[in-house]
mmCIF file of C-alpha atoms in Angstrom:
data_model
loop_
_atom_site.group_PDB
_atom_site.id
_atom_site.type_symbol
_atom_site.label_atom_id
_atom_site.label_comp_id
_atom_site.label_asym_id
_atom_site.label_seq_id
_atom_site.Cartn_x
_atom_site.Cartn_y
_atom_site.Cartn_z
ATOM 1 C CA UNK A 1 21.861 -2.649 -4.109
ATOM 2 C CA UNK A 2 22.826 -0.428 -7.286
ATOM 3 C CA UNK A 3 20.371 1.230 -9.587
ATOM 4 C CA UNK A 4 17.645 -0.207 -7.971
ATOM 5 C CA UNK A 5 13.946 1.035 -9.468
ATOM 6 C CA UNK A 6 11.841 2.510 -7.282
ATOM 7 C CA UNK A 7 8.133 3.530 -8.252
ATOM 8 C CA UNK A 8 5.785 5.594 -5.995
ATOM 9 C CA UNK A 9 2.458 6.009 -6.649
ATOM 10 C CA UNK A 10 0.390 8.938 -4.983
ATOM 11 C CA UNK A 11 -3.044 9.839 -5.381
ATOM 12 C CA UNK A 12 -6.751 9.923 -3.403
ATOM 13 C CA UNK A 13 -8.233 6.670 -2.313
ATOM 14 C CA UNK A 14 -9.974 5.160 -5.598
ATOM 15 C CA UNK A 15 -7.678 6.805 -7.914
ATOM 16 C CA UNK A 16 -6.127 3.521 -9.008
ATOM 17 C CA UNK A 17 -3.120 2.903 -7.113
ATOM 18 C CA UNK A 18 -3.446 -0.276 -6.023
ATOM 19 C CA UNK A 19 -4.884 -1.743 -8.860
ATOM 20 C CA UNK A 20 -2.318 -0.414 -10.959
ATOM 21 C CA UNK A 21 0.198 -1.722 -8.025
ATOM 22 C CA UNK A 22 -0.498 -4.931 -8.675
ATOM 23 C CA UNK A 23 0.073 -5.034 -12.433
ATOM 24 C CA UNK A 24 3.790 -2.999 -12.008
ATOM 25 C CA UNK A 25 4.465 -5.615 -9.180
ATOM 26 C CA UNK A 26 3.590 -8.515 -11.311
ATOM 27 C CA UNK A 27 4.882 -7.300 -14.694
ATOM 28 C CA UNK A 28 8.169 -5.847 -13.115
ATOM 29 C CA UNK A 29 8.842 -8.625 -10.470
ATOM 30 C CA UNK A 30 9.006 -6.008 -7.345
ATOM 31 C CA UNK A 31 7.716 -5.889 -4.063
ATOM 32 C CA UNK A 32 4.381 -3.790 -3.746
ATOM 33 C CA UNK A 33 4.598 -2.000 -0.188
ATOM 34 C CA UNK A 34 1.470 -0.541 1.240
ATOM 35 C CA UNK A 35 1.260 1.593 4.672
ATOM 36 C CA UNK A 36 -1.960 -0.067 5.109
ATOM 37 C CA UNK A 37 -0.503 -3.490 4.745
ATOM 38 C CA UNK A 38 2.763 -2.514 6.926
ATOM 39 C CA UNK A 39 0.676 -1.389 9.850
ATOM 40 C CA UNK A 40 -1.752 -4.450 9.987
ATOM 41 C CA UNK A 41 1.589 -6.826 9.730
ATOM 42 C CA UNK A 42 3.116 -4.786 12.744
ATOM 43 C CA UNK A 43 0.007 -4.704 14.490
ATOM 44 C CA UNK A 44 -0.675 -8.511 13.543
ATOM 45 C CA UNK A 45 2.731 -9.605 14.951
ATOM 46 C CA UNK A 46 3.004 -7.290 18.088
ATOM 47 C CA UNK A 47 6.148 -5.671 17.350
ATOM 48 C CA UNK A 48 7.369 -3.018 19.135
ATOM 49 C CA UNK A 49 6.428 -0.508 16.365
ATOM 50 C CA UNK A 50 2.742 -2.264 15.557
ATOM 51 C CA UNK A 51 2.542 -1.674 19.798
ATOM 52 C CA UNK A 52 3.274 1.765 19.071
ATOM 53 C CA UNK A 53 0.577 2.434 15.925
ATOM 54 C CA UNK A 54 -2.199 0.349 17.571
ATOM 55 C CA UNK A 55 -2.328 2.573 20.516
ATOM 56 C CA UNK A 56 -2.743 5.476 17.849
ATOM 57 C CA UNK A 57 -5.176 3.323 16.088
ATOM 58 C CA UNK A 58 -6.888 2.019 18.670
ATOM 59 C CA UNK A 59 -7.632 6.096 19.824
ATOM 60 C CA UNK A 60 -9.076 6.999 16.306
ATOM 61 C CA UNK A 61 -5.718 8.943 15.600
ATOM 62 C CA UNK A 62 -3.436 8.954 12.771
ATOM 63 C CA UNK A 63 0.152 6.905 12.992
ATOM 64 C CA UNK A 64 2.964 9.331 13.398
ATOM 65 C CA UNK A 65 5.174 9.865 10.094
ATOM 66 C CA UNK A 66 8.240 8.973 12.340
ATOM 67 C CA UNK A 67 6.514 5.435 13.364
ATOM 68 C CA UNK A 68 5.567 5.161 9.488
ATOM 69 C CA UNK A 69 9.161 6.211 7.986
ATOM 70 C CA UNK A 70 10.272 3.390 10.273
ATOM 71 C CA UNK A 71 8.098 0.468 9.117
ATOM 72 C CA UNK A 72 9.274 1.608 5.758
ATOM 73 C CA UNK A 73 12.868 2.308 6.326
ATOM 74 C CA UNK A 74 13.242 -1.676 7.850
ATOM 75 C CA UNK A 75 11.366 -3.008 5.029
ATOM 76 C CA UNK A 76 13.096 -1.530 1.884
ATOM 77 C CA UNK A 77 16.278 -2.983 3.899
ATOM 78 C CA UNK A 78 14.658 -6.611 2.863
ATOM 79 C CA UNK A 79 16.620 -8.866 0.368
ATOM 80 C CA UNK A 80 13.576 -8.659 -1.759
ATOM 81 C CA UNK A 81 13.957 -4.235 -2.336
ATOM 82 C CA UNK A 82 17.271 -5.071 -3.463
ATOM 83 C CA UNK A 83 16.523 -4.624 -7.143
ATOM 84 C CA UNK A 84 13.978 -1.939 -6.220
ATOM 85 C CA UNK A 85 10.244 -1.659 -4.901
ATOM 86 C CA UNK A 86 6.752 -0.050 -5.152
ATOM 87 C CA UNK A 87 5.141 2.125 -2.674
ATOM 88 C CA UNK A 88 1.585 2.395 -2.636
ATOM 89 C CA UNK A 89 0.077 5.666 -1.142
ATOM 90 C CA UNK A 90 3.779 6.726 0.401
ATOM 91 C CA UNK A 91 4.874 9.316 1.167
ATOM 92 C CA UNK A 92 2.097 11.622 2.120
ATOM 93 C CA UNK A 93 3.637 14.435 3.892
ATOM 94 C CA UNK A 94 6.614 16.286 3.308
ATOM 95 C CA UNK A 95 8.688 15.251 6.338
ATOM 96 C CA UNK A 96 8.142 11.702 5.075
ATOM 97 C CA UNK A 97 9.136 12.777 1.390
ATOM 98 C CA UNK A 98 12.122 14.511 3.517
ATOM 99 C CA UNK A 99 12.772 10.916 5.099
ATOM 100 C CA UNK A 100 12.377 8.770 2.352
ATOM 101 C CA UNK A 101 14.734 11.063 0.106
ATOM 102 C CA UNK A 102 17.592 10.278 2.881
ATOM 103 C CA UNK A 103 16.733 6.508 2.671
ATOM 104 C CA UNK A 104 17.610 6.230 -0.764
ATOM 105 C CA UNK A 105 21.173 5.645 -2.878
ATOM 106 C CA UNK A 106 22.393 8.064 -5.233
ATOM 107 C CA UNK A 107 22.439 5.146 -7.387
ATOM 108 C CA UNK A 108 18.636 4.710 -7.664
ATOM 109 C CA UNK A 109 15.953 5.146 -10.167
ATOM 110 C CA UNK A 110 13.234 7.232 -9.316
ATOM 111 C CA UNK A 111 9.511 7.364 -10.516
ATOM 112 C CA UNK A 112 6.870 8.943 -9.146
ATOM 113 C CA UNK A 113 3.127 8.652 -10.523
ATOM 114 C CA UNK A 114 0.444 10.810 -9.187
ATOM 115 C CA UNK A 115 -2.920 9.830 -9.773
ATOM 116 C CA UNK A 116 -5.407 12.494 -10.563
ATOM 117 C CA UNK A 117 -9.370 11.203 -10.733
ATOM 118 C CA UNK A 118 -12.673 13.321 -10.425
ATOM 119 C CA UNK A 119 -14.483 13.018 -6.382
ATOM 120 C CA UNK A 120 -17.864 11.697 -8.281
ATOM 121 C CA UNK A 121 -15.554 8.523 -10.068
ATOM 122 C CA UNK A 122 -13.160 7.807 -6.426
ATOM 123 C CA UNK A 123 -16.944 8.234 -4.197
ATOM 124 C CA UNK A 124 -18.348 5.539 -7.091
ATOM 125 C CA UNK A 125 -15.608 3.158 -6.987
ATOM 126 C CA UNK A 126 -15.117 2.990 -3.003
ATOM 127 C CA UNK A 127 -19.022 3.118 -2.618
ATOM 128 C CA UNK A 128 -18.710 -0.167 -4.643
ATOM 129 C CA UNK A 129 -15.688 -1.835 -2.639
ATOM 130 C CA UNK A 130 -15.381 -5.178 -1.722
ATOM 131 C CA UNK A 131 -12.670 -7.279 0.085
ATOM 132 C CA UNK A 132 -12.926 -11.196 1.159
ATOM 133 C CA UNK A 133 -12.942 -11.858 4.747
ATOM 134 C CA UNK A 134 -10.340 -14.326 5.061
ATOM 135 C CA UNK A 135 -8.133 -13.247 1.894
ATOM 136 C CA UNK A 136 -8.679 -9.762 1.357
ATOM 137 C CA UNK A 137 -8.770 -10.210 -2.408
ATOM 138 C CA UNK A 138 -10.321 -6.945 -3.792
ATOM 139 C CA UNK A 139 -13.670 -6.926 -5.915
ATOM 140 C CA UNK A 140 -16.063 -4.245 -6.836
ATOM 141 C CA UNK A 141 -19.766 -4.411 -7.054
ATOM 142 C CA UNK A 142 -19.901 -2.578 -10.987
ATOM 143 C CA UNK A 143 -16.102 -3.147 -12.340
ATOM 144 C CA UNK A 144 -14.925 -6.212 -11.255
ATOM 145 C CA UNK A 145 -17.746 -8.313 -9.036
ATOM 146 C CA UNK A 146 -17.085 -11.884 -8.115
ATOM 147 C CA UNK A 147 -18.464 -14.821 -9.988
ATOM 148 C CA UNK A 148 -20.864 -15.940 -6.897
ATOM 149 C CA UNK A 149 -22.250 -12.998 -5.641
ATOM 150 C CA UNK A 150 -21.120 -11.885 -1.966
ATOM 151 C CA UNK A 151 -18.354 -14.949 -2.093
ATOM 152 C CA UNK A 152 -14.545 -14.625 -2.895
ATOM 153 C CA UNK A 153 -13.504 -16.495 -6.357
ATOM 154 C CA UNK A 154 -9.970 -17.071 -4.691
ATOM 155 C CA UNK A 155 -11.287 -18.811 -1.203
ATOM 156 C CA UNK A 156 -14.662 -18.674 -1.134
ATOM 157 C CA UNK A 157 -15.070 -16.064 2.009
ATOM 158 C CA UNK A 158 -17.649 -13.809 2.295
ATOM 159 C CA UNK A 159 -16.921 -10.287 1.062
ATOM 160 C CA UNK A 160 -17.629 -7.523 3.200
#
């Protein structure tokens, strides 16, 4: 696990980060990890630290950085971080920039994009979200709608 690249990308919700995730992951050939997606995997599974978030969840509160930093820390451990990864939206608070830092080898590449967007574009492009219902493909109503309207191109679920 030498000179692995590692990419993080930070920025508001709408600001591009997962769109732009998805090219890097697919043009660089490296795992795209998303808190988001961690936490419904844990949850999904019942493992002892989706247990742990879903009682936070299910209470309307945020996830604790230490349960976070350790659905992270086990996944970069994976045979597919071993030439590197993405992370999508993480870290977001210094103790988990703090964490993270320790996680990583001398030996790695850092970089670190910060996406910077105006409130009137991010409250446009989430006002115009759509995902598929048994997929979770992406689509938006303006940039990038789906060929049948209020179906997903990939599966054909309804987009919510």
């Amino acid at each position: 696990m030498h000179n692995r690249k590692i990419l993080i990308l930070l920025g508001p919700p709408g600001s591009g980060k997962g769109s732009q995730a998805q090219y890097l992951k697919t043009s660089l050939n490296l795992p795209h990890l998303s808190t988001g997606d961690l936490l419904r995997e844990h949850v999904a599974k019942g493992s002892e630290l989706g247990k742990i978030a879903k009682s936070y969840i299910d209470n309307g509160k945020l996830v604790p950085d230490g349960i976070i930093i350790d659905m992270i820390s086990e996944r970069i451990t994976q045979r597919d971080c071993e030439k590197g990864f993405l992370l999508d939206g993480f870290p977001r608070t210094i103790p988990q920039a703090e964490e993270l830092q320790k996680k990583l080898l001398s030996s790695d590449v850092l970089y670190i994009f910060n996406f910077e967007i105006q409130d009137e574009i991010i409250i446009e492009r989430i006002a115009g979200r759509l995902i598929c219902s048994k997929c979770q493909t992406p689509y938006h109503q303006k940039f990038s709608p789906s060929k049948i309207e209020n179906f997903c191109d990939v599966c054909g679920g309804e987009l919510y």
